[in-house]
XYZ file of C-alpha atoms in Angstrom:
721
model
C 4.585 -48.522 9.862
C 4.101 -46.370 6.983
C 0.235 -47.001 6.634
C -0.242 -45.529 10.293
C 2.426 -42.768 9.524
C 0.079 -41.816 6.054
C -3.162 -42.379 7.991
C -1.809 -39.883 10.744
C -0.642 -37.570 7.731
C -4.477 -37.400 6.522
C -6.075 -36.824 10.499
C -3.868 -34.053 10.599
C -4.669 -32.449 7.505
C -8.651 -32.959 8.076
C -7.647 -31.714 11.467
C -6.095 -28.304 9.993
C -9.318 -28.182 7.719
C -12.038 -28.466 10.040
C -15.308 -27.206 8.980
C -16.445 -24.775 12.077
C -19.591 -22.832 12.345
C -19.982 -19.333 13.760
C -23.123 -18.370 14.810
C -24.293 -14.799 15.644
C -27.456 -12.540 15.987
C -26.980 -8.680 14.820
C -28.851 -6.190 16.188
C -29.172 -2.584 16.258
C -27.204 -0.853 19.180
C -29.699 1.829 20.125
C -33.125 -0.278 19.596
C -31.811 -3.627 20.082
C -33.880 -4.586 17.306
C -32.606 -7.532 15.069
C -31.177 -6.471 11.456
C -32.866 -8.690 9.087
C -30.252 -8.398 5.849
C -26.894 -7.979 8.093
C -24.322 -9.880 6.475
C -21.258 -11.347 8.362
C -17.848 -12.324 6.230
C -14.554 -13.754 6.526
C -13.004 -12.014 3.585
C -9.785 -14.194 3.379
C -11.746 -17.147 3.020
C -14.560 -15.761 0.961
C -17.431 -16.868 2.892
C -20.069 -14.909 3.900
C -24.102 -15.435 4.916
C -27.246 -12.870 5.165
C -28.844 -12.550 8.626
C -32.632 -14.410 8.002
C -35.587 -12.444 9.903
C -34.627 -13.074 13.441
C -31.536 -11.470 12.520
C -29.325 -14.838 12.886
C -26.201 -15.635 10.683
C -24.158 -18.723 10.245
C -20.900 -18.815 8.957
C -19.737 -22.540 8.085
C -16.843 -24.140 6.692
C -14.170 -22.136 8.527
C -10.612 -24.258 9.143
C -9.241 -23.520 12.165
C -7.056 -20.848 12.686
C -7.336 -16.894 13.763
C -9.457 -15.018 11.449
C -11.011 -11.536 10.854
C -14.883 -11.655 10.738
C -17.167 -8.076 9.078
C -19.935 -7.504 10.101
C -22.146 -4.919 8.081
C -25.512 -3.638 7.395
C -26.772 -0.974 4.922
C -26.881 2.382 7.259
C -24.800 1.246 9.891
C -21.111 1.533 10.652
C -19.045 -1.535 9.820
C -17.829 -3.580 12.787
C -15.170 -6.374 13.136
C -14.099 -9.155 15.166
C -10.667 -11.414 15.470
C -12.162 -15.171 16.394
C -9.767 -17.969 17.233
C -11.259 -21.167 15.443
C -12.074 -23.328 16.770
C -14.428 -21.812 19.290
C -16.266 -23.573 22.000
C -19.256 -24.442 21.681
C -22.331 -22.316 23.327
C -26.174 -23.220 22.371
C -27.237 -19.561 22.118
C -25.690 -17.793 19.088
C -23.609 -13.975 20.358
C -24.644 -10.789 19.883
C -23.067 -8.303 17.998
C -24.816 -4.741 18.067
C -23.759 -2.592 15.397
C -24.022 1.266 15.427
C -26.179 3.469 13.370
C -24.711 5.843 10.756
C -25.578 9.241 11.717
C -28.244 10.675 9.181
C -28.627 7.378 7.248
C -32.143 6.787 5.777
C -31.794 3.270 6.037
C -34.418 2.725 8.043
C -36.871 5.925 7.417
C -40.681 4.745 7.799
C -42.229 7.190 5.023
C -46.094 8.521 5.976
C -46.562 10.405 2.945
C -47.682 7.083 0.858
C -50.158 6.013 4.025
C -48.971 2.435 4.364
C -45.954 3.222 6.711
C -43.643 1.262 4.767
C -39.528 1.306 5.253
C -38.393 4.077 2.741
C -36.417 1.387 0.600
C -39.520 -0.619 -0.097
C -41.666 1.697 -1.658
C -41.879 1.713 -5.345
C -42.756 5.624 -5.245
C -39.805 7.299 -5.461
C -40.066 9.661 -2.223
C -37.053 11.361 -0.421
C -36.764 12.432 3.293
C -34.896 14.410 5.701
C -34.633 12.762 9.163
C -34.596 14.515 12.433
C -30.812 14.823 12.222
C -30.665 16.618 9.589
C -33.730 18.458 10.245
C -31.877 19.934 13.153
C -28.960 21.157 11.562
C -30.913 22.877 8.995
C -32.994 24.326 12.116
C -29.931 25.899 13.859
C -29.263 27.725 10.229
C -32.641 29.382 10.081
C -35.152 28.504 13.085
C -37.591 31.258 11.825
C -38.962 29.418 8.995
C -38.462 26.399 6.025
C -37.222 28.379 3.319
C -33.824 27.435 3.558
C -34.551 23.897 4.561
C -36.712 23.513 1.108
C -34.726 25.991 -1.149
C -31.288 23.541 -0.655
C -32.917 20.550 -1.826
C -32.142 19.395 -5.438
C -34.939 20.140 -8.048
C -36.874 22.868 -5.690
C -36.563 26.526 -6.280
C -37.933 29.143 -4.185
C -39.079 32.085 -5.629
C -39.485 35.182 -3.335
C -42.551 36.713 -4.811
C -42.470 40.419 -3.101
C -39.202 42.689 -3.293
C -39.845 44.173 0.147
C -42.536 41.721 2.284
C -39.891 38.569 1.935
C -43.084 36.460 0.702
C -41.989 33.765 -1.391
C -43.036 30.597 -3.085
C -41.671 26.837 -4.047
C -41.156 25.360 -7.470
C -40.681 22.005 -7.792
C -38.922 20.896 -11.425
C -39.909 23.943 -12.475
C -43.222 24.163 -12.317
C -45.277 27.371 -10.722
C -45.780 27.031 -6.602
C -49.637 26.622 -7.555
C -48.699 22.614 -8.977
C -47.223 21.919 -5.656
C -48.356 20.547 -2.249
C -47.601 21.970 0.769
C -48.906 19.543 3.480
C -48.572 19.201 7.473
C -49.212 15.832 8.340
C -50.936 14.763 5.525
C -53.078 17.752 5.620
C -53.533 21.063 3.598
C -52.744 23.623 5.873
C -51.208 25.979 3.611
C -53.024 26.138 0.448
C -54.242 28.821 -1.674
C -54.066 32.525 -0.363
C -51.685 31.511 2.369
C -49.162 30.003 0.159
C -46.591 32.934 -0.422
C -46.519 33.319 3.227
C -46.509 29.891 4.248
C -42.878 29.049 3.877
C -42.122 32.103 6.137
C -44.725 30.996 8.766
C -43.667 27.603 9.258
C -40.682 27.243 11.981
C -39.145 23.886 12.149
C -38.041 23.233 15.902
C -41.476 20.670 15.844
C -40.709 18.587 12.850
C -39.159 14.880 13.142
C -39.073 14.635 9.385
C -39.826 16.396 6.184
C -41.189 14.205 2.942
C -40.677 14.932 -0.715
C -42.607 13.644 -3.695
C -41.741 14.813 -6.619
C -43.624 14.299 -9.977
C -47.242 13.437 -9.796
C -48.925 12.616 -6.686
C -52.462 12.880 -7.627
C -53.555 9.526 -6.505
C -53.714 9.678 -3.031
C -53.558 13.600 -2.699
C -55.858 14.869 -5.847
C -55.599 18.396 -7.901
C -52.762 20.333 -7.260
C -49.952 17.629 -6.796
C -48.921 17.908 -10.775
C -45.393 18.892 -9.658
C -45.405 17.161 -6.295
C -45.397 17.899 -2.942
C -43.913 18.226 0.374
C -45.322 16.658 3.720
C -43.929 18.058 7.022
C -43.862 15.209 9.750
C -44.632 16.728 13.061
C -43.172 14.968 16.522
C -45.120 12.883 18.755
C -44.193 12.254 22.234
C -42.259 9.671 22.869
C -41.305 7.396 26.409
C -39.205 10.239 27.778
C -40.179 13.354 27.926
C -38.904 16.507 25.812
C -38.665 20.263 26.607
C -36.559 22.026 24.290
C -35.646 26.036 24.146
C -34.051 27.759 21.390
C -33.163 31.463 21.280
C -31.568 32.425 18.168
C -30.311 36.641 16.829
C -28.996 37.156 13.536
C -27.300 40.519 11.905
C -30.316 41.320 9.757
C -32.224 42.354 13.309
C -34.013 39.322 13.516
C -34.926 37.300 16.791
C -36.443 33.552 17.124
C -37.801 32.496 20.312
C -39.005 28.853 19.895
C -40.289 26.056 22.758
C -41.093 22.274 22.393
C -42.765 20.031 24.780
C -43.879 16.662 24.665
C -44.568 14.012 27.241
C -46.715 10.827 27.199
C -48.385 9.115 30.160
C -50.202 5.930 29.868
C -53.569 6.784 28.199
C -52.574 10.725 27.534
C -50.035 12.390 25.823
C -49.691 15.797 25.122
C -47.403 18.177 22.344
C -46.538 22.012 22.515
C -45.204 24.142 20.056
C -44.798 28.308 20.481
C -42.812 30.637 18.576
C -41.819 34.091 18.191
C -40.491 35.344 15.611
C -39.013 39.641 15.031
C -37.428 41.554 12.637
C -36.617 44.950 12.068
C -36.873 46.577 9.050
C -33.177 45.785 7.549
C -31.921 47.319 4.186
C -28.310 46.472 3.798
C -25.824 48.244 1.846
C -27.972 51.783 2.465
C -30.581 50.510 -0.260
C -33.744 52.578 -0.526
C -35.954 49.463 0.236
C -36.698 46.594 2.632
C -34.474 43.171 2.303
C -35.963 42.070 5.333
C -39.555 43.817 6.453
C -40.382 44.739 9.920
C -42.236 41.437 11.087
C -43.474 40.311 14.432
C -45.081 37.026 14.303
C -46.775 34.700 17.040
C -47.726 30.941 16.788
C -48.875 28.186 19.443
C -50.022 24.680 18.133
C -51.313 22.406 21.214
C -52.141 18.603 20.557
C -53.412 16.128 22.809
C -52.623 12.405 22.073
C -55.157 9.549 23.530
C -54.148 6.086 23.301
C -57.338 4.355 23.946
C -56.077 0.702 24.035
C -54.226 -1.340 21.898
C -56.507 -0.987 18.676
C -57.346 2.523 19.314
C -55.676 5.580 19.315
C -55.872 9.504 17.981
C -55.063 13.273 18.651
C -56.373 16.551 18.299
C -54.307 19.497 17.494
C -55.023 23.657 17.098
C -52.484 25.617 14.868
C -52.870 29.477 15.571
C -50.829 31.982 14.549
C -50.763 35.980 14.442
C -48.404 37.909 12.072
C -47.824 41.548 10.993
C -45.343 41.504 8.081
C -44.579 45.575 6.817
C -42.005 46.278 4.414
C -41.544 49.040 1.655
C -38.956 52.215 1.668
C -36.711 52.250 4.762
C -37.559 55.955 5.556
C -41.119 54.872 5.775
C -40.809 52.129 8.221
C -38.259 54.367 10.299
C -40.925 56.925 10.300
C -39.567 59.176 8.277
C -41.786 59.599 5.433
C -42.066 62.371 3.367
C -43.598 63.368 -0.161
C -40.907 61.402 -1.807
C -40.688 58.333 0.460
C -43.959 57.052 1.005
C -44.179 53.757 -0.614
C -44.997 50.485 2.056
C -46.364 46.880 1.931
C -48.428 45.954 4.758
C -49.220 41.661 5.224
C -51.627 41.344 8.636
C -52.448 38.063 8.902
C -54.323 35.702 11.091
C -54.216 31.665 10.831
C -56.713 29.370 12.704
C -57.000 25.692 12.070
C -58.073 22.767 13.692
C -56.613 19.093 13.199
C -57.984 15.689 13.875
C -56.614 11.905 13.163
C -57.982 8.842 14.877
C -56.917 5.215 13.700
C -58.533 1.617 14.634
C -56.455 -0.822 14.411
C -58.209 -4.216 12.792
C -56.028 -6.902 13.190
C -52.297 -6.904 12.878
C -52.475 -6.078 8.858
C -55.305 -3.773 8.546
C -56.706 -0.385 9.903
C -58.950 2.330 9.077
C -58.021 5.853 9.402
C -59.816 8.959 9.782
C -58.414 12.443 9.557
C -59.687 16.412 9.568
C -58.419 19.889 9.034
C -60.403 22.599 9.245
C -58.932 26.112 8.299
C -59.624 29.884 8.154
C -56.662 32.201 7.170
C -57.666 36.174 7.129
C -54.933 37.931 5.337
C -55.013 41.706 4.924
C -52.870 43.496 1.929
C -52.310 46.868 1.568
C -49.887 49.846 -0.425
C -50.459 53.321 -0.392
C -53.947 53.880 -2.040
C -54.827 50.364 -2.361
C -55.998 47.589 -0.047
C -56.626 43.866 -0.943
C -58.651 41.872 2.346
C -59.821 38.620 2.055
C -61.123 35.488 4.040
C -60.496 32.010 3.423
C -62.131 28.918 4.637
C -61.429 25.457 3.739
C -61.560 21.967 5.185
C -60.493 18.162 4.181
C -61.527 15.169 5.349
C -60.612 11.633 4.882
C -61.734 8.223 5.638
C -59.539 5.308 4.632
C -58.370 2.084 4.982
C -54.916 0.409 5.104
C -54.050 -3.538 4.589
C -50.304 -4.220 5.213
C -49.602 -8.459 3.787
C -46.939 -9.964 3.183
C -46.904 -9.499 -0.509
C -49.980 -6.920 -1.172
C -50.599 -3.569 0.282
C -53.674 -1.956 0.325
C -55.022 1.606 0.582
C -58.353 2.939 -0.555
C -60.682 5.562 0.960
C -62.814 8.751 -0.067
C -61.863 12.421 1.104
C -63.449 15.897 0.415
C -62.031 19.273 0.014
C -63.863 22.899 0.391
C -62.716 25.813 -0.340
C -64.383 29.110 -0.036
C -62.963 32.821 -0.293
C -64.180 35.776 0.319
C -62.692 39.738 -0.914
C -62.986 42.869 0.253
C -63.527 45.233 -1.568
C -63.581 43.047 -4.485
C -66.127 40.541 -4.329
C -66.181 39.332 -7.742
C -62.736 37.707 -6.993
C -64.135 35.243 -4.376
C -65.451 32.261 -5.300
C -66.289 28.466 -3.835
C -64.897 25.156 -4.943
C -65.519 21.300 -3.341
C -64.016 18.552 -4.415
C -64.911 14.976 -3.775
C -63.168 11.930 -4.461
C -62.229 8.177 -3.762
C -59.250 6.723 -4.223
C -57.138 3.100 -4.168
C -53.508 2.477 -4.559
C -52.305 -1.193 -4.561
C -48.823 -2.185 -3.755
C -47.523 -6.292 -4.948
C -44.609 -7.313 -4.389
C -43.948 -9.919 -6.899
C -40.708 -11.192 -5.582
C -37.664 -9.979 -3.778
C -36.582 -7.837 -6.777
C -40.137 -6.648 -8.439
C -42.227 -4.376 -6.967
C -45.140 -2.633 -8.587
C -47.430 0.038 -6.925
C -50.619 1.084 -9.057
C -53.291 3.489 -8.429
C -56.643 5.386 -9.392
C -58.284 8.526 -7.935
C -61.774 9.768 -9.062
C -62.563 13.436 -8.645
C -65.770 15.314 -8.595
C -65.497 19.413 -8.826
C -68.115 21.854 -8.604
C -68.587 23.990 -9.773
C -67.214 22.182 -12.650
C -64.883 23.843 -15.320
C -65.230 24.039 -18.737
C -64.081 21.063 -20.018
C -66.615 18.246 -21.691
C -66.329 16.009 -18.114
C -68.922 17.561 -15.899
C -66.322 18.043 -13.096
C -65.484 14.592 -13.013
C -61.585 13.527 -13.426
C -59.996 10.277 -13.459
C -56.291 10.337 -12.250
C -54.402 6.865 -12.684
C -51.038 6.533 -11.571
C -48.095 3.421 -11.643
C -44.797 3.012 -10.091
C -42.295 0.261 -10.078
C -39.313 -0.681 -7.807
C -36.505 -2.765 -9.173
C -33.965 -4.257 -6.964
C -31.172 -4.976 -9.689
C -28.911 -6.060 -7.411
C -28.128 -5.691 -3.725
C -26.641 -2.482 -4.203
C -28.783 -1.428 -7.115
C -32.004 -0.147 -7.466
C -34.567 1.481 -9.779
C -38.127 3.542 -9.814
C -39.843 4.048 -12.563
C -43.347 5.738 -12.940
C -45.360 8.492 -13.797
C -49.247 9.454 -13.521
C -51.889 11.791 -14.343
C -52.617 15.122 -12.261
C -54.956 18.132 -12.751
C -55.352 21.881 -10.838
C -58.472 23.498 -10.639
C -58.261 27.229 -11.765
C -57.985 29.833 -8.928
C -56.606 33.109 -8.920
C -53.662 32.162 -7.008
C -50.083 31.385 -8.518
C -46.780 33.195 -8.284
C -47.482 36.336 -11.052
C -50.478 37.504 -8.893
C -49.180 36.895 -5.370
C -46.300 39.508 -6.769
C -48.032 42.331 -8.142
C -50.284 41.871 -5.096
C -53.094 40.758 -6.555
C -53.778 44.312 -7.940
C -56.052 45.079 -11.292
C -57.261 41.385 -11.455
C -60.400 40.641 -13.851
C -62.782 37.751 -12.328
C -62.008 34.466 -12.630
C -65.020 32.348 -13.392
C -64.356 28.604 -13.222
C -66.973 27.524 -15.168
C -65.704 29.135 -17.912
C -61.859 28.033 -17.680
C -60.327 24.246 -18.330
C -58.738 22.209 -15.721
C -54.935 22.336 -16.047
C -54.164 18.403 -16.744
C -50.612 17.416 -16.920
C -48.988 13.787 -17.433
C -45.894 12.870 -15.399
C -43.138 10.579 -15.761
C -39.836 9.861 -14.013
C -37.384 7.212 -13.327
C -33.986 6.962 -11.299
C -31.221 4.714 -10.755
C -29.746 4.743 -7.103
C -26.552 2.763 -6.046
C -26.113 2.215 -2.225
C -23.305 0.687 -0.958
C -20.738 0.277 1.807
C -17.271 0.580 0.446
C -14.112 0.387 2.754
C -16.454 1.662 5.982
C -17.807 4.475 3.793
C -21.719 4.628 3.114
C -22.054 5.793 -0.411
C -24.826 6.787 -2.353
C -25.869 7.660 -5.825
C -29.112 8.961 -7.050
C -29.742 9.932 -10.778
C -33.278 10.998 -11.306
C -34.727 11.701 -15.327
C -37.897 13.702 -14.827
C -40.929 14.964 -17.414
C -44.017 16.465 -17.389
C -46.139 17.902 -19.469
C -49.358 20.431 -18.765
C -51.997 21.168 -20.932
C -53.808 24.138 -21.256
C -52.343 26.233 -18.723
C -53.722 29.206 -17.039
C -52.011 32.169 -17.697
C -52.718 35.995 -16.781
C -52.547 38.026 -19.959
C -53.760 41.892 -19.459
C -55.603 40.949 -16.012
C -57.562 37.986 -16.921
C -57.156 34.678 -16.468
C -57.218 32.152 -19.680
C -56.123 28.887 -20.574
C -52.773 29.129 -22.735
C -53.260 27.484 -26.655
C -50.627 25.069 -26.237
C -48.762 23.456 -23.150
C -45.949 23.903 -20.882
C -43.376 20.896 -20.617
C -40.605 20.595 -18.130
C -37.678 18.136 -18.255
C -34.244 17.325 -16.610
C -31.827 15.412 -14.457
C -31.313 15.774 -10.621
C -27.911 14.026 -9.245
C -27.417 13.346 -5.937
C -24.070 11.732 -4.060
C -23.796 11.187 -0.863
C -20.769 9.583 1.242
C -20.605 9.421 5.123
C -16.781 7.965 6.284
C -17.112 8.081 10.078
C -17.870 11.531 11.145
C -17.868 12.910 7.879
C -20.188 13.502 5.586
C -20.020 15.143 2.277
C -23.260 15.949 0.078
C -23.306 16.989 -3.856
C -26.393 17.757 -5.578
C -26.976 18.895 -9.563
C -30.181 19.690 -11.042
C -30.707 21.063 -14.625
C -34.123 21.832 -15.583
C -35.554 22.731 -18.852
C -38.757 24.486 -18.706
C -40.414 25.497 -21.880
C -44.300 27.376 -23.103
C -45.157 25.923 -26.361
C -48.015 28.354 -26.726
C -49.554 29.609 -29.817
C -46.537 27.667 -31.984
C -44.262 29.109 -30.400
C -41.473 28.183 -28.252
C -40.660 30.317 -25.124
C -38.486 29.364 -22.142
C -40.178 29.513 -18.459
C -39.020 32.747 -16.484
C -37.510 32.615 -13.365
C -36.332 28.834 -13.906
C -32.511 28.823 -13.659
C -31.273 25.541 -16.065
C -28.753 24.635 -13.614
C -27.904 24.120 -9.928
C -25.195 22.661 -8.090
C -25.054 22.274 -4.191
C -22.416 21.139 -1.986
C -22.234 20.305 1.806
C -19.377 18.805 3.869
C -20.019 18.376 7.956
C -18.113 16.611 10.599
C -19.917 15.742 13.455
C -19.226 13.907 16.716
C -22.759 12.691 17.623
C -24.082 14.740 20.618
C -20.859 16.538 21.049
C -19.833 18.577 17.854
C -21.064 19.610 14.474
C -19.276 22.062 11.803
C -20.245 22.371 8.476
C -19.514 24.346 5.144
C -21.672 24.647 2.271
C -21.948 26.280 -1.287
C -24.381 26.779 -4.061
C -24.019 27.792 -7.683
C -27.456 28.738 -9.048
C -27.755 29.307 -12.910
C -28.646 32.607 -14.861
C -32.460 32.586 -15.570
C -35.267 34.753 -17.899
C -36.995 37.337 -16.514
C -40.331 38.505 -17.255
C -39.097 41.574 -18.754
C -36.857 39.620 -21.397
C -33.472 40.539 -20.087
C -31.497 37.595 -17.769
C -30.793 37.254 -14.474
C -27.185 36.444 -14.210
C -26.037 33.101 -12.066
C -24.277 33.641 -8.737
C -22.461 31.235 -6.100
C -23.315 31.435 -2.152
C -21.654 29.488 0.511
C -22.311 29.188 4.348
C -20.621 27.817 7.593
C -21.638 25.974 10.472
C -20.152 25.608 14.130
C -22.346 23.707 16.913
C -21.144 22.423 20.077
C -23.704 20.050 21.976
C -23.819 19.168 25.512
C -26.395 16.898 27.538
C -28.482 19.805 27.997
C -27.224 22.375 26.174
C -26.594 24.059 22.405
C -24.364 26.963 21.364
C -24.407 27.252 17.532
C -23.306 29.849 15.040
C -23.997 29.968 11.601
C -23.126 32.150 8.469
C -25.121 32.127 5.475
C -24.319 33.891 1.823
C -20.703 35.012 3.357
C -19.675 36.760 0.369
C -22.234 38.803 0.174
C -23.814 37.810 -2.892
C -26.660 40.390 -3.328
C -29.025 41.437 -6.091
C -29.052 45.065 -5.095
C -24.961 44.959 -5.552
C -25.859 44.480 -9.307
C -28.371 47.105 -10.306
C -31.611 48.585 -8.991
C -34.508 46.019 -8.457
C -37.039 48.765 -9.385
C -38.236 50.992 -12.258
C -40.270 54.542 -11.825
C -40.208 56.765 -8.944
C -39.725 56.166 -5.613
C -43.090 56.829 -4.272
C -44.853 54.319 -6.488
C -42.285 52.025 -7.733
C -42.399 48.587 -10.192
C -40.485 45.931 -8.860
C -38.483 43.857 -11.123
C -38.458 39.974 -10.592
C -36.408 38.670 -7.628
C -33.860 36.250 -8.839
C -31.152 36.762 -6.004
C -30.809 37.283 -2.310
C -31.565 40.984 -1.155
C -30.217 40.222 2.464
C -26.526 39.583 1.308
C -24.111 38.260 4.520
C -26.230 37.083 7.141
C -24.664 35.760 10.615
C -26.891 34.161 13.651
C -25.719 33.014 17.025
C -28.051 30.668 19.138
C -28.759 28.336 21.574
C -31.082 25.612 21.976
C -31.337 24.071 25.508
C -32.901 20.813 26.522
C -34.238 20.067 29.970
C -35.470 16.868 29.653
């Protein structure tokens, strides 16, 4: 009898320790796509499994009883289920749907590197602002992208006119001429239009903005020494879209934008129109305008063709007109006299075409062709002085892309043409052509290591005063190391160059006055070497998505082009910038917290002397807290600190803090928003005069802080489709 009792006890013990299985497939709640790499775990039993490429997860070795199973995936809200084991047997696994975390970048596809890979799989360090963040920034400043760039770590927006509001942006302490601003991978805003470009791009039709900080010359050629910004436009989707935005601000500004998109079987279209107006605005009874009198019109229609499964393309036109007049507020109000007569007038006309075509050879490879032709006419005038110029440029590229399981290839050729005609100073005009070939390889050695290497060869005519006859070779290499599932690192570097032109922040600031001719054949190209590395931590901790990124950067530019007594010369020495960027992002349900810090040390090593780079703050801090109920409500508060910076006259511009507030209520077809920028009214004109000399012919000091002070805006966004 005792043997039967012992056998019964052993049988009962094994029943209590039965080895159950639990099968699920984990999918995205919105797209219904499977989520490879998602996890399912029973924490109390220390049992976990990872989803395969089909999203399937199998948990094994589960005893009988009631247990909580947690389902997670990077970029998605955690979900939990209580399950009683044993469960009834079924041939089909249960489906679990995870909700994407608002604003997360886990599934962002990057276009700037040509291979259309996922952000987390690219060895090149790329930052991206998705459409959710662009929508937020677009309600803060709907008329331009100046704020959008200026609030990013490592990027400093530098105002180049005290009265006209023109501005450029600097990446990691380097002058704006070392950066590229692209739209859909094409250079639409270079050269003579640079000082106005940030002010002439409205964000309503953008779906993503991508940043590469550091050398990006392999794919994009000369000028990408400090990095680039690529503005990615919206494209037609299955559902039509019609959005109308109206915004008014307290600095006498009005913004009206409209975006329409629709897709049919073989044809699609987008039409983006914008009108921006501002009255002359001089806060605090200052003498000169902080915001110029502006009228700007723009239209950007595109036609998309979906010919068949293997061929598609689009053609677009970008045209705009702007009149921008700043200066003495009495002059702009029609009260000029013998003392009050100073003004700056910018009248610009922009016209460009864009073309893109893709032929898919097979599921792994394709050929892409793209072209843009641009015409920019800018007429600048002051009392007794004018500078009129027309820039005609083009860019054409043909590339081949192969995406394999372990190896990706991008190879192609491109051609740039740039022609500038100047009146009445014909000697400042030039013609510059660049022909290049490039190849880039991405090799995924295993699950934890990938390397991306590239090589570019450019031929420039006329050639600079180097011993290379216009030929410049640019290698680059980057590596991605996945240390753990939560910890990754990217390291890399490359060479770059910049052909000499008359366009930089200093010449823009002085209105191109008194310049001596620049003869390309007598000046060396500026050449650089750049290195960067980062460590990134990304995890879900107690339901909160935590991302911490620490970047280190170093760039050296040899023989930089400087303006001495209105002559362009190569400095005898080099320019060096180095520093760190720290970014922290925490998302907990509806609450998002963003912290950023940039330390930049940029120095000139000229003629055996060392000097700090002007207009480059060493320290910048940003903080942003947002609360958002998706498609219902958004509230945010942000604060920024910009440290002191050396000015051209040898003085130091003081550090300052700015703060902003945003409230937005969303309905299905209607949004209303109110926003306040610089609400503590930090303004350079409150701390002293921004000019010297007589009011009739002022000499303006460097602008390092806001001039417009506190500005509030109220707007509506109507979504009819």
